[in-house]
PDB file of C-alpha atoms and ligand atoms in Angstrom:
ATOM      1  CA  MET A   1      48.474 125.321 119.483  1.00 46.00           C
ATOM      2  CA  GLU A   2      50.326 125.197 122.824  1.00 52.00           C
ATOM      3  CA  PRO A   3      51.601 121.713 123.730  1.00 50.00           C
ATOM      4  CA  LYS A   4      49.871 120.011 126.671  1.00 59.00           C
ATOM      5  CA  PRO A   5      51.798 120.368 129.973  1.00 59.00           C
ATOM      6  CA  GLU A   6      52.713 116.672 129.939  1.00 70.00           C
ATOM      7  CA  GLN A   7      54.106 116.988 126.422  1.00 70.00           C
ATOM      8  CA  ASN A   8      56.269 119.872 127.628  1.00 69.00           C
ATOM      9  CA  GLU A   9      57.632 117.705 130.401  1.00 81.00           C
ATOM     10  CA  TRP A  10      58.562 114.942 127.974  1.00 95.00           C
ATOM     11  CA  SER A  11      60.189 117.457 125.602  1.00 96.00           C
ATOM     12  CA  SER A  12      62.341 118.864 128.381  1.00 96.00           C
ATOM     13  CA  GLY A  13      63.346 115.362 129.415  1.00 97.00           C
ATOM     14  CA  VAL A  14      64.259 114.319 125.872  1.00 98.00           C
ATOM     15  CA  TRP A  15      66.381 117.416 125.298  1.00 98.00           C
ATOM     16  CA  ALA A  16      68.061 117.082 128.724  1.00 98.00           C
ATOM     17  CA  HIS A  17      68.954 113.460 127.988  1.00 98.00           C
ATOM     18  CA  LEU A  18      70.416 114.250 124.569  1.00 98.00           C
ATOM     19  CA  THR A  19      72.399 117.163 126.008  1.00 98.00           C
ATOM     20  CA  ASP A  20      73.799 114.884 128.695  1.00 98.00           C
ATOM     21  CA  VAL A  21      74.816 112.198 126.193  1.00 98.00           C
ATOM     22  CA  ARG A  22      76.644 114.855 124.166  1.00 98.00           C
ATOM     23  CA  ARG A  23      78.324 116.286 127.285  1.00 98.00           C
ATOM     24  CA  ARG A  24      79.351 113.010 128.916  1.00 98.00           C
ATOM     25  CA  SER A  25      79.974 110.917 125.800  1.00 98.00           C
ATOM     26  CA  PRO A  26      79.365 107.530 127.461  1.00 98.00           C
ATOM     27  CA  LEU A  27      81.408 104.517 126.380  1.00 99.00           C
ATOM     28  CA  VAL A  28      79.005 101.952 124.947  1.00 99.00           C
ATOM     29  CA  GLN A  29      80.194  98.400 124.289  1.00 99.00           C
ATOM     30  CA  CYS A  30      78.282  96.804 121.433  1.00 98.00           C
ATOM     31  CA  ILE A  31      78.237  93.100 120.724  1.00 98.00           C
ATOM     32  CA  THR A  32      76.109  93.310 117.636  1.00 98.00           C
ATOM     33  CA  ASN A  33      75.534  91.496 114.360  1.00 98.00           C
ATOM     34  CA  PHE A  34      77.756  91.815 111.294  1.00 97.00           C
ATOM     35  CA  VAL A  35      75.044  93.633 109.326  1.00 98.00           C
ATOM     36  CA  SER A  36      74.680  96.440 111.839  1.00 98.00           C
ATOM     37  CA  MET A  37      78.154  97.202 113.199  1.00 98.00           C
ATOM     38  CA  ASP A  38      78.744 100.225 110.990  1.00 98.00           C
ATOM     39  CA  LEU A  39      75.355 101.894 111.426  1.00 98.00           C
ATOM     40  CA  VAL A  40      75.247 101.254 115.178  1.00 98.00           C
ATOM     41  CA  ALA A  41      78.695 102.818 115.658  1.00 98.00           C
ATOM     42  CA  ASN A  42      77.858 105.809 113.459  1.00 98.00           C
ATOM     43  CA  THR A  43      74.534 106.362 115.219  1.00 99.00           C
ATOM     44  CA  LEU A  44      76.275 106.434 118.588  1.00 99.00           C
ATOM     45  CA  LEU A  45      78.980 108.803 117.359  1.00 99.00           C
ATOM     46  CA  SER A  46      76.424 111.181 115.841  1.00 98.00           C
ATOM     47  CA  ALA A  47      74.514 111.257 119.112  1.00 99.00           C
ATOM     48  CA  GLY A  48      77.702 112.140 120.984  1.00 98.00           C
ATOM     49  CA  ALA A  49      78.410 108.740 122.550  1.00 99.00           C
ATOM     50  CA  SER A  50      81.539 106.632 122.189  1.00 98.00           C
ATOM     51  CA  PRO A  51      80.961 103.171 120.653  1.00 98.00           C
ATOM     52  CA  ALA A  52      83.294 100.181 120.980  1.00 98.00           C
ATOM     53  CA  MET A  53      82.577  96.984 119.066  1.00 98.00           C
ATOM     54  CA  VAL A  54      84.443  94.630 121.398  1.00 98.00           C
ATOM     55  CA  HIS A  55      83.146  91.076 121.201  1.00 97.00           C
ATOM     56  CA  SER A  56      85.945  88.606 121.877  1.00 97.00           C
ATOM     57  CA  VAL A  57      85.347  86.609 125.043  1.00 98.00           C
ATOM     58  CA  VAL A  58      89.026  86.967 125.998  1.00 98.00           C
ATOM     59  CA  GLU A  59      88.757  90.778 126.097  1.00 98.00           C
ATOM     60  CA  ILE A  60      85.629  91.079 128.229  1.00 98.00           C
ATOM     61  CA  PRO A  61      87.263  90.777 131.685  1.00 98.00           C
ATOM     62  CA  ASP A  62      89.619  93.650 130.832  1.00 98.00           C
ATOM     63  CA  PHE A  63      87.265  95.888 128.886  1.00 98.00           C
ATOM     64  CA  THR A  64      83.700  95.538 130.155  1.00 98.00           C
ATOM     65  CA  PRO A  65      84.418  96.879 133.682  1.00 98.00           C
ATOM     66  CA  HIS A  66      85.316 100.230 132.039  1.00 98.00           C
ATOM     67  CA  ILE A  67      82.180 100.720 129.952  1.00 98.00           C
ATOM     68  CA  HIS A  68      79.192 102.893 130.842  1.00 98.00           C
ATOM     69  CA  ALA A  69      76.602 100.696 129.084  1.00 99.00           C
ATOM     70  CA  LEU A  70      76.361  97.576 126.913  1.00 99.00           C
ATOM     71  CA  SER A  71      74.209  96.632 123.944  1.00 99.00           C
ATOM     72  CA  ILE A  72      73.854  92.981 122.908  1.00 98.00           C
ATOM     73  CA  ASN A  73      72.164  92.023 119.637  1.00 98.00           C
ATOM     74  CA  VAL A  74      71.772  88.405 118.513  1.00 98.00           C
ATOM     75  CA  GLY A  75      71.113  89.169 114.819  1.00 98.00           C
ATOM     76  CA  THR A  76      73.896  86.910 113.494  1.00 97.00           C
ATOM     77  CA  LEU A  77      74.258  84.676 116.532  1.00 98.00           C
ATOM     78  CA  THR A  78      76.503  81.607 116.429  1.00 97.00           C
ATOM     79  CA  PRO A  79      77.456  79.208 119.254  1.00 98.00           C
ATOM     80  CA  GLU A  80      80.909  80.845 119.255  1.00 97.00           C
ATOM     81  CA  TRP A  81      79.488  84.307 120.039  1.00 97.00           C
ATOM     82  CA  LEU A  82      77.097  83.355 122.808  1.00 98.00           C
ATOM     83  CA  PRO A  83      79.755  82.972 125.559  1.00 98.00           C
ATOM     84  CA  SER A  84      80.983  86.534 124.868  1.00 98.00           C
ATOM     85  CA  MET A  85      77.471  87.887 125.175  1.00 98.00           C
ATOM     86  CA  LYS A  86      76.873  86.025 128.421  1.00 98.00           C
ATOM     87  CA  ALA A  87      80.233  87.038 129.874  1.00 98.00           C
ATOM     88  CA  ALA A  88      79.687  90.718 129.063  1.00 98.00           C
ATOM     89  CA  ALA A  89      76.112  90.647 130.384  1.00 98.00           C
ATOM     90  CA  GLU A  90      77.298  89.026 133.617  1.00 98.00           C
ATOM     91  CA  VAL A  91      80.004  91.649 134.169  1.00 98.00           C
ATOM     92  CA  ALA A  92      77.585  94.473 133.392  1.00 98.00           C
ATOM     93  CA  SER A  93      74.917  93.143 135.733  1.00 98.00           C
ATOM     94  CA  GLN A  94      77.401  92.443 138.546  1.00 98.00           C
ATOM     95  CA  LEU A  95      78.862  95.943 138.282  1.00 98.00           C
ATOM     96  CA  GLY A  96      75.466  97.646 138.017  1.00 98.00           C
ATOM     97  CA  LYS A  97      76.034  98.869 134.457  1.00 98.00           C
ATOM     98  CA  PRO A  98      72.898  99.156 132.309  1.00 98.00           C
ATOM     99  CA  TRP A  99      72.579  96.857 129.327  1.00 98.00           C
ATOM    100  CA  VAL A 100      70.175  96.344 126.447  1.00 99.00           C
ATOM    101  CA  LEU A 101      69.194  93.082 124.764  1.00 98.00           C
ATOM    102  CA  ASP A 102      67.987  93.238 121.150  1.00 98.00           C
ATOM    103  CA  PRO A 103      66.527  89.791 120.381  1.00 98.00           C
ATOM    104  CA  ALA A 104      66.903  90.324 116.634  1.00 97.00           C
ATOM    105  CA  ALA A 105      65.157  87.634 114.586  1.00 96.00           C
ATOM    106  CA  VAL A 106      64.588  85.562 117.739  1.00 96.00           C
ATOM    107  CA  SER A 107      62.084  83.290 115.985  1.00 94.00           C
ATOM    108  CA  CYS A 108      64.631  82.055 113.425  1.00 94.00           C
ATOM    109  CA  SER A 109      65.579  79.001 115.495  1.00 94.00           C
ATOM    110  CA  GLY A 110      65.207  77.201 118.789  1.00 95.00           C
ATOM    111  CA  PHE A 111      68.878  77.985 119.460  1.00 97.00           C
ATOM    112  CA  ARG A 112      68.283  81.715 119.134  1.00 97.00           C
ATOM    113  CA  LEU A 113      65.163  81.657 121.303  1.00 97.00           C
ATOM    114  CA  LYS A 114      66.871  79.613 124.033  1.00 97.00           C
ATOM    115  CA  SER A 115      69.915  81.913 123.938  1.00 98.00           C
ATOM    116  CA  CYS A 116      67.740  85.016 124.314  1.00 98.00           C
ATOM    117  CA  LEU A 117      65.866  83.497 127.239  1.00 98.00           C
ATOM    118  CA  GLU A 118      69.211  82.689 128.895  1.00 98.00           C
ATOM    119  CA  LEU A 119      70.400  86.249 128.312  1.00 98.00           C
ATOM    120  CA  ILE A 120      67.190  87.574 129.863  1.00 98.00           C
ATOM    121  CA  GLY A 121      68.108  85.515 132.931  1.00 98.00           C
ATOM    122  CA  LEU A 122      71.193  87.765 133.207  1.00 98.00           C
ATOM    123  CA  LYS A 123      68.940  90.748 133.867  1.00 98.00           C
ATOM    124  CA  PRO A 124      69.008  93.205 130.972  1.00 98.00           C
ATOM    125  CA  THR A 125      67.939  96.729 131.884  1.00 98.00           C
ATOM    126  CA  VAL A 126      65.981  97.050 128.640  1.00 98.00           C
ATOM    127  CA  ILE A 127      64.771  94.525 126.067  1.00 98.00           C
ATOM    128  CA  LYS A 128      64.213  96.231 122.700  1.00 98.00           C
ATOM    129  CA  GLY A 129      62.562  94.283 119.910  1.00 98.00           C
ATOM    130  CA  ASN A 130      60.001  94.691 117.172  1.00 97.00           C
ATOM    131  CA  GLY A 131      56.439  93.439 117.670  1.00 97.00           C
ATOM    132  CA  SER A 132      57.056  89.874 116.502  1.00 96.00           C
ATOM    133  CA  GLU A 133      60.229  89.520 118.570  1.00 97.00           C
ATOM    134  CA  ILE A 134      58.562  90.705 121.782  1.00 97.00           C
ATOM    135  CA  ILE A 135      55.535  88.432 121.242  1.00 96.00           C
ATOM    136  CA  ALA A 136      57.822  85.413 120.669  1.00 96.00           C
ATOM    137  CA  LEU A 137      59.956  86.162 123.728  1.00 97.00           C
ATOM    138  CA  SER A 138      57.014  86.814 125.963  1.00 96.00           C
ATOM    139  CA  SER A 139      55.414  83.474 125.101  1.00 93.00           C
ATOM    140  CA  ALA A 140      58.814  81.717 124.902  1.00 90.00           C
ATOM    141  CA  SER A 141      57.710  80.193 121.589  1.00 90.00           C
ATOM    142  CA  PRO A 142      58.910  81.199 118.140  1.00 81.00           C
ATOM    143  CA  GLY A 143      55.698  81.381 116.086  1.00 76.00           C
ATOM    144  CA  GLN A 144      56.066  82.220 112.396  1.00 76.00           C
ATOM    145  CA  THR A 145      59.226  84.013 111.361  1.00 76.00           C
ATOM    146  CA  LYS A 146      59.961  86.745 108.871  1.00 85.00           C
ATOM    147  CA  GLY A 147      63.565  86.836 110.028  1.00 89.00           C
ATOM    148  CA  ALA A 148      64.640  90.253 111.254  1.00 92.00           C
ATOM    149  CA  ASP A 149      61.453  91.999 110.096  1.00 90.00           C
ATOM    150  CA  SER A 150      58.239  92.145 112.077  1.00 91.00           C
ATOM    151  CA  SER A 151      54.953  90.651 110.954  1.00 91.00           C
ATOM    152  CA  HIS A 152      53.110  92.429 113.756  1.00 92.00           C
ATOM    153  CA  GLU A 153      52.292  96.029 114.570  1.00 94.00           C
ATOM    154  CA  SER A 154      54.021  97.246 117.731  1.00 96.00           C
ATOM    155  CA  THR A 155      50.596  97.859 119.283  1.00 96.00           C
ATOM    156  CA  ASP A 156      49.768  94.127 118.830  1.00 96.00           C
ATOM    157  CA  ALA A 157      52.564  93.477 121.318  1.00 97.00           C
ATOM    158  CA  ILE A 158      51.470  95.725 124.201  1.00 98.00           C
ATOM    159  CA  GLU A 159      50.173  92.933 126.428  1.00 98.00           C
ATOM    160  CA  ALA A 160      53.159  90.714 125.575  1.00 98.00           C
ATOM    161  CA  ALA A 161      55.519  93.599 126.375  1.00 98.00           C
ATOM    162  CA  LYS A 162      53.859  94.250 129.746  1.00 98.00           C
ATOM    163  CA  SER A 163      54.002  90.598 130.647  1.00 98.00           C
ATOM    164  CA  LEU A 164      57.664  90.279 129.580  1.00 98.00           C
ATOM    165  CA  ALA A 165      58.536  93.376 131.610  1.00 98.00           C
ATOM    166  CA  LEU A 166      56.915  91.936 134.718  1.00 98.00           C
ATOM    167  CA  THR A 167      58.511  88.493 134.391  1.00 98.00           C
ATOM    168  CA  SER A 168      61.993  89.756 133.428  1.00 98.00           C
ATOM    169  CA  GLY A 169      62.235  92.922 135.515  1.00 98.00           C
ATOM    170  CA  ALA A 170      63.389  94.783 132.387  1.00 98.00           C
ATOM    171  CA  VAL A 171      61.847  97.780 130.693  1.00 98.00           C
ATOM    172  CA  VAL A 172      60.504  96.477 127.374  1.00 98.00           C
ATOM    173  CA  ALA A 173      60.625  98.636 124.245  1.00 98.00           C
ATOM    174  CA  VAL A 174      58.739  97.651 121.081  1.00 98.00           C
ATOM    175  CA  SER A 175      59.726  99.530 117.930  1.00 98.00           C
ATOM    176  CA  GLY A 176      57.315 100.221 115.092  1.00 98.00           C
ATOM    177  CA  ALA A 177      54.951 102.915 113.825  1.00 97.00           C
ATOM    178  CA  ALA A 178      54.407 103.815 117.469  1.00 97.00           C
ATOM    179  CA  ASP A 179      57.279 102.806 119.710  1.00 98.00           C
ATOM    180  CA  ILE A 180      55.917 101.294 122.920  1.00 98.00           C
ATOM    181  CA  VAL A 181      57.845 101.426 126.195  1.00 98.00           C
ATOM    182  CA  THR A 182      56.652  99.701 129.365  1.00 98.00           C
ATOM    183  CA  ASP A 183      57.880  98.646 132.774  1.00 98.00           C
ATOM    184  CA  GLY A 184      54.824  96.403 133.132  1.00 98.00           C
ATOM    185  CA  ASN A 185      52.714  99.146 134.690  1.00 97.00           C
ATOM    186  CA  GLN A 186      53.155 102.360 132.729  1.00 97.00           C
ATOM    187  CA  VAL A 187      52.809 102.143 128.933  1.00 98.00           C
ATOM    188  CA  ILE A 188      54.241 105.026 126.921  1.00 97.00           C
ATOM    189  CA  GLY A 189      53.879 105.570 123.160  1.00 97.00           C
ATOM    190  CA  VAL A 190      56.567 107.393 121.172  1.00 97.00           C
ATOM    191  CA  HIS A 191      55.120 108.572 117.871  1.00 97.00           C
ATOM    192  CA  ASN A 192      58.220 109.919 116.181  1.00 98.00           C
ATOM    193  CA  GLY A 193      59.860 108.244 113.188  1.00 98.00           C
ATOM    194  CA  THR A 194      59.025 107.444 109.599  1.00 98.00           C
ATOM    195  CA  LYS A 195      57.969 104.266 107.780  1.00 98.00           C
ATOM    196  CA  MET A 196      60.960 104.418 105.455  1.00 98.00           C
ATOM    197  CA  MET A 197      63.251 103.653 108.420  1.00 98.00           C
ATOM    198  CA  GLN A 198      62.078 100.042 108.030  1.00 97.00           C
ATOM    199  CA  LYS A 199      63.775 100.007 104.612  1.00 97.00           C
ATOM    200  CA  ILE A 200      67.227 100.604 106.080  1.00 98.00           C
ATOM    201  CA  THR A 201      68.748  97.517 107.630  1.00 98.00           C
ATOM    202  CA  ALA A 202      69.985  97.920 111.193  1.00 98.00           C
ATOM    203  CA  THR A 203      67.892 100.909 112.250  1.00 98.00           C
ATOM    204  CA  GLY A 204      66.400  98.726 115.003  1.00 98.00           C
ATOM    205  CA  CYS A 205      69.897  97.600 116.082  1.00 98.00           C
ATOM    206  CA  SER A 206      71.089 101.214 116.074  1.00 98.00           C
ATOM    207  CA  LEU A 207      68.144 102.213 118.212  1.00 98.00           C
ATOM    208  CA  ALA A 208      69.132  99.531 120.747  1.00 98.00           C
ATOM    209  CA  GLY A 209      72.663 100.967 120.869  1.00 98.00           C
ATOM    210  CA  LEU A 210      71.269 104.474 121.298  1.00 99.00           C
ATOM    211  CA  ILE A 211      69.043 103.325 124.163  1.00 99.00           C
ATOM    212  CA  ALA A 212      72.177 101.951 125.875  1.00 99.00           C
ATOM    213  CA  ALA A 213      73.842 105.382 125.552  1.00 99.00           C
ATOM    214  CA  PHE A 214      70.820 107.109 127.103  1.00 99.00           C
ATOM    215  CA  LEU A 215      70.686 104.533 129.914  1.00 99.00           C
ATOM    216  CA  ALA A 216      74.343 105.248 130.613  1.00 98.00           C
ATOM    217  CA  ILE A 217      73.552 108.819 131.585  1.00 98.00           C
ATOM    218  CA  ASP A 218      70.294 108.108 133.473  1.00 98.00           C
ATOM    219  CA  SER A 219      70.467 104.495 134.641  1.00 98.00           C
ATOM    220  CA  SER A 220      68.093 105.025 137.563  1.00 98.00           C
ATOM    221  CA  ARG A 221      65.251 105.988 135.169  1.00 98.00           C
ATOM    222  CA  PRO A 222      65.378 103.326 132.442  1.00 98.00           C
ATOM    223  CA  LEU A 223      61.829 103.952 131.199  1.00 98.00           C
ATOM    224  CA  GLU A 224      62.394 107.689 130.718  1.00 98.00           C
ATOM    225  CA  ALA A 225      65.851 107.204 129.165  1.00 98.00           C
ATOM    226  CA  THR A 226      64.443 104.664 126.697  1.00 98.00           C
ATOM    227  CA  VAL A 227      61.545 106.927 125.734  1.00 98.00           C
ATOM    228  CA  SER A 228      63.991 109.784 125.097  1.00 98.00           C
ATOM    229  CA  ALA A 229      66.306 107.679 122.927  1.00 98.00           C
ATOM    230  CA  MET A 230      63.375 106.454 120.829  1.00 98.00           C
ATOM    231  CA  SER A 231      62.025 109.956 120.364  1.00 98.00           C
ATOM    232  CA  VAL A 232      65.433 111.375 119.378  1.00 98.00           C
ATOM    233  CA  PHE A 233      66.059 108.595 116.846  1.00 98.00           C
ATOM    234  CA  GLY A 234      62.573 109.033 115.390  1.00 98.00           C
ATOM    235  CA  ILE A 235      62.982 112.805 115.078  1.00 98.00           C
ATOM    236  CA  ALA A 236      66.302 112.290 113.259  1.00 98.00           C
ATOM    237  CA  GLY A 237      64.451 109.940 110.880  1.00 98.00           C
ATOM    238  CA  GLU A 238      61.706 112.507 110.251  1.00 98.00           C
ATOM    239  CA  LEU A 239      64.212 115.254 109.480  1.00 98.00           C
ATOM    240  CA  GLY A 240      66.298 112.873 107.378  1.00 98.00           C
ATOM    241  CA  GLU A 241      63.330 111.809 105.289  1.00 98.00           C
ATOM    242  CA  ALA A 242      62.612 115.411 104.322  1.00 98.00           C
ATOM    243  CA  LEU A 243      66.080 115.534 102.717  1.00 98.00           C
ATOM    244  CA  ALA A 244      66.176 111.994 101.280  1.00 98.00           C
ATOM    245  CA  ASN A 245      65.328 110.453  97.915  1.00 98.00           C
ATOM    246  CA  GLY A 246      65.014 106.929  99.273  1.00 98.00           C
ATOM    247  CA  PRO A 247      66.451 104.561 101.897  1.00 98.00           C
ATOM    248  CA  ALA A 248      70.112 104.961 100.953  1.00 98.00           C
ATOM    249  CA  SER A 249      70.070 108.731 101.256  1.00 98.00           C
ATOM    250  CA  LEU A 250      67.826 108.510 104.331  1.00 98.00           C
ATOM    251  CA  ARG A 251      70.586 106.474 105.986  1.00 98.00           C
ATOM    252  CA  MET A 252      73.013 109.341 105.419  1.00 98.00           C
ATOM    253  CA  HIS A 253      70.559 112.118 106.314  1.00 98.00           C
ATOM    254  CA  LEU A 254      69.387 110.311 109.447  1.00 98.00           C
ATOM    255  CA  ILE A 255      72.959 110.305 110.774  1.00 98.00           C
ATOM    256  CA  ASP A 256      73.476 113.961 109.793  1.00 98.00           C
ATOM    257  CA  SER A 257      70.155 114.968 111.361  1.00 98.00           C
ATOM    258  CA  LEU A 258      70.937 113.166 114.600  1.00 99.00           C
ATOM    259  CA  TYR A 259      74.277 114.957 114.756  1.00 98.00           C
ATOM    260  CA  GLY A 260      72.695 118.368 114.147  1.00 98.00           C
ATOM    261  CA  LEU A 261      69.617 118.193 116.399  1.00 98.00           C
ATOM    262  CA  ASP A 262      68.993 121.468 118.216  1.00 98.00           C
ATOM    263  CA  GLU A 263      66.760 122.360 121.131  1.00 98.00           C
ATOM    264  CA  THR A 264      64.010 124.112 119.164  1.00 98.00           C
ATOM    265  CA  THR A 265      63.663 121.206 116.746  1.00 98.00           C
ATOM    266  CA  VAL A 266      63.639 118.579 119.480  1.00 98.00           C
ATOM    267  CA  ARG A 267      61.135 120.439 121.635  1.00 97.00           C
ATOM    268  CA  SER A 268      58.747 121.073 118.745  1.00 96.00           C
ATOM    269  CA  ARG A 269      58.848 117.505 117.388  1.00 97.00           C
ATOM    270  CA  VAL A 270      58.722 115.269 120.476  1.00 97.00           C
ATOM    271  CA  ASN A 271      55.485 113.272 120.214  1.00 97.00           C
ATOM    272  CA  ILE A 272      54.948 111.111 123.282  1.00 97.00           C
ATOM    273  CA  THR A 273      51.690 109.925 124.863  1.00 95.00           C
ATOM    274  CA  ARG A 274      50.586 107.669 127.647  1.00 93.00           C
ATOM    275  CA  PHE A 275      48.583 104.551 126.673  1.00 86.00           C
ATOM    276  CA  GLY A 276      45.667 103.602 128.895  1.00 66.00           C
TER     277      GLY A 276
HETATM  278  N1  ADP B 301      55.742 102.685 110.340  1.00 69.21           N
HETATM  279  C1  ADP B 301      56.661 103.397 111.001  1.00 69.21           C
HETATM  280  N2  ADP B 301      56.458 104.717 111.235  1.00 69.21           N
HETATM  281  C2  ADP B 301      57.375 105.453 111.902  1.00 69.21           C
HETATM  282  N3  ADP B 301      58.559 104.947 112.363  1.00 69.21           N
HETATM  283  C3  ADP B 301      58.821 103.646 112.179  1.00 69.21           C
HETATM  284  C4  ADP B 301      57.895 102.797 111.492  1.00 69.21           C
HETATM  285  N4  ADP B 301      58.412 101.550 111.456  1.00 69.21           N
HETATM  286  C5  ADP B 301      59.608 101.619 112.095  1.00 69.21           C
HETATM  287  N5  ADP B 301      59.846 102.872 112.520  1.00 69.21           N
HETATM  288  C6  ADP B 301      61.044 103.326 113.239  1.00 69.21           C
HETATM  289  O1  ADP B 301      62.159 102.654 112.685  1.00 69.21           O
HETATM  290  C7  ADP B 301      63.118 102.349 113.707  1.00 69.21           C
HETATM  291  C8  ADP B 301      63.439 100.863 113.649  1.00 69.21           C
HETATM  292  O2  ADP B 301      62.308 100.165 114.083  1.00 69.21           O
HETATM  293  P1  ADP B 301      61.887  98.741 113.504  1.00 69.21           P
HETATM  294  O3  ADP B 301      61.841  98.786 112.009  1.00 69.21           O
HETATM  295  O4  ADP B 301      60.648  98.323 114.207  1.00 69.21           O
HETATM  296  O5  ADP B 301      63.078  97.857 114.035  1.00 69.21           O
HETATM  297  P2  ADP B 301      63.600  96.469 113.508  1.00 69.21           P
HETATM  298  O6  ADP B 301      64.444  96.876 112.344  1.00 69.21           O
HETATM  299  O7  ADP B 301      64.373  95.946 114.638  1.00 69.21           O
HETATM  300  O8  ADP B 301      62.415  95.633 113.127  1.00 69.21           O
HETATM  301  C9  ADP B 301      62.499 102.809 115.010  1.00 69.21           C
HETATM  302  O9  ADP B 301      63.030 104.087 115.332  1.00 69.21           O
HETATM  303  C10 ADP B 301      61.004 102.934 114.705  1.00 69.21           C
HETATM  304  O10 ADP B 301      60.363 103.922 115.464  1.00 69.21           O
HETATM  305  C1  TZP B 302      68.986  91.580 108.045  1.00 69.21           C
HETATM  306  C2  TZP B 302      69.565  90.976 109.257  1.00 69.21           C
HETATM  307  N1  TZP B 302      69.768  89.638 109.329  1.00 69.21           N
HETATM  308  C3  TZP B 302      70.283  89.263 110.473  1.00 69.21           C
HETATM  309  S1  TZP B 302      70.586  90.547 111.525  1.00 69.21           S
HETATM  310  C4  TZP B 302      69.974  91.643 110.393  1.00 69.21           C
HETATM  311  C5  TZP B 302      69.908  93.089 110.669  1.00 69.21           C
HETATM  312  C6  TZP B 302      68.620  93.419 111.321  1.00 69.21           C
HETATM  313  O1  TZP B 302      68.619  94.768 111.717  1.00 69.21           O
HETATM  314  P1  TZP B 302      67.302  95.488 112.205  1.00 69.21           P
HETATM  315  O2  TZP B 302      66.618  94.598 113.165  1.00 69.21           O
HETATM  316  O3  TZP B 302      67.810  96.710 112.868  1.00 69.21           O
HETATM  317  O4  TZP B 302      66.502  95.774 110.967  1.00 69.21           O
HETATM  318 MG1   MG B 303      65.626  94.499 114.924  1.00 69.21          MG
END
């Protein structure tokens, strides 16, 4: 069956974005949690970007002005790390560089929730969370917590995501079985990926880093860049699963598949729809 014209448009956009990341190899600063540093860096390298895990507050004035995009993830937040995150976010926002906030496990504590709300005040370009994280942020109240994992479907968070996008000015991306991306008006669903990706820690964090890389090469179209990054990561997961025996080998094959993505595969697998 021929793809619908709109699907064709998305496919071309996804492939163009990935090609541009590979060609321009944007420098992406990541201030991320201890669990995810390795997978985030390897995801970015496989996609063609250049990761730098620079998180000391004393280095930010020298380094952050040179980056192309920033990803901040609060997964193992401590009071010592927060000033670095704020300093980097401030530099990025002042210099017009795109940045992503991943409010990992935001419902764990009042400290984490308050910190995320303060970071949102520094104008992230994209907020990427799972369903539970986006619902908690949108209502500014923690609710029940399952730590870094979601207890909601991404589709449960559509209204929360729209509302958070409108109040924050950020594009909001909700990962899950269907990845949801909204600027508060448009709502796009990205249906690539595989359930087993939930069984590898830091896939969500890696996706946030990848979104930053895609924003770096198309910062004036944050919704489209985010959709493309989510589709690419999901396709790599689908291809990886076909080669894997379980989560540990999926982790390896996901990285290999991301590295090897070609035009025919991307174009035939992109699965993006408009909600509503
Ligand atoms: N049920 C699912 N089906 C397909 N892909 C999924 C599913 N659950 C998660 N993913 C994918 O796994 C990646 C990580 O998402 P998620 O597990 O929601 O993040 P987090 O680890 O932050 O909770 C995303 O690319 C997402 O699309
Ligand atoms: C398990 C865990 N605990 C604190 S951060 C973290 C990693 C979460 O990564 P992801 O949100 O990508 O699953
Ligand atoms: Mg996460």
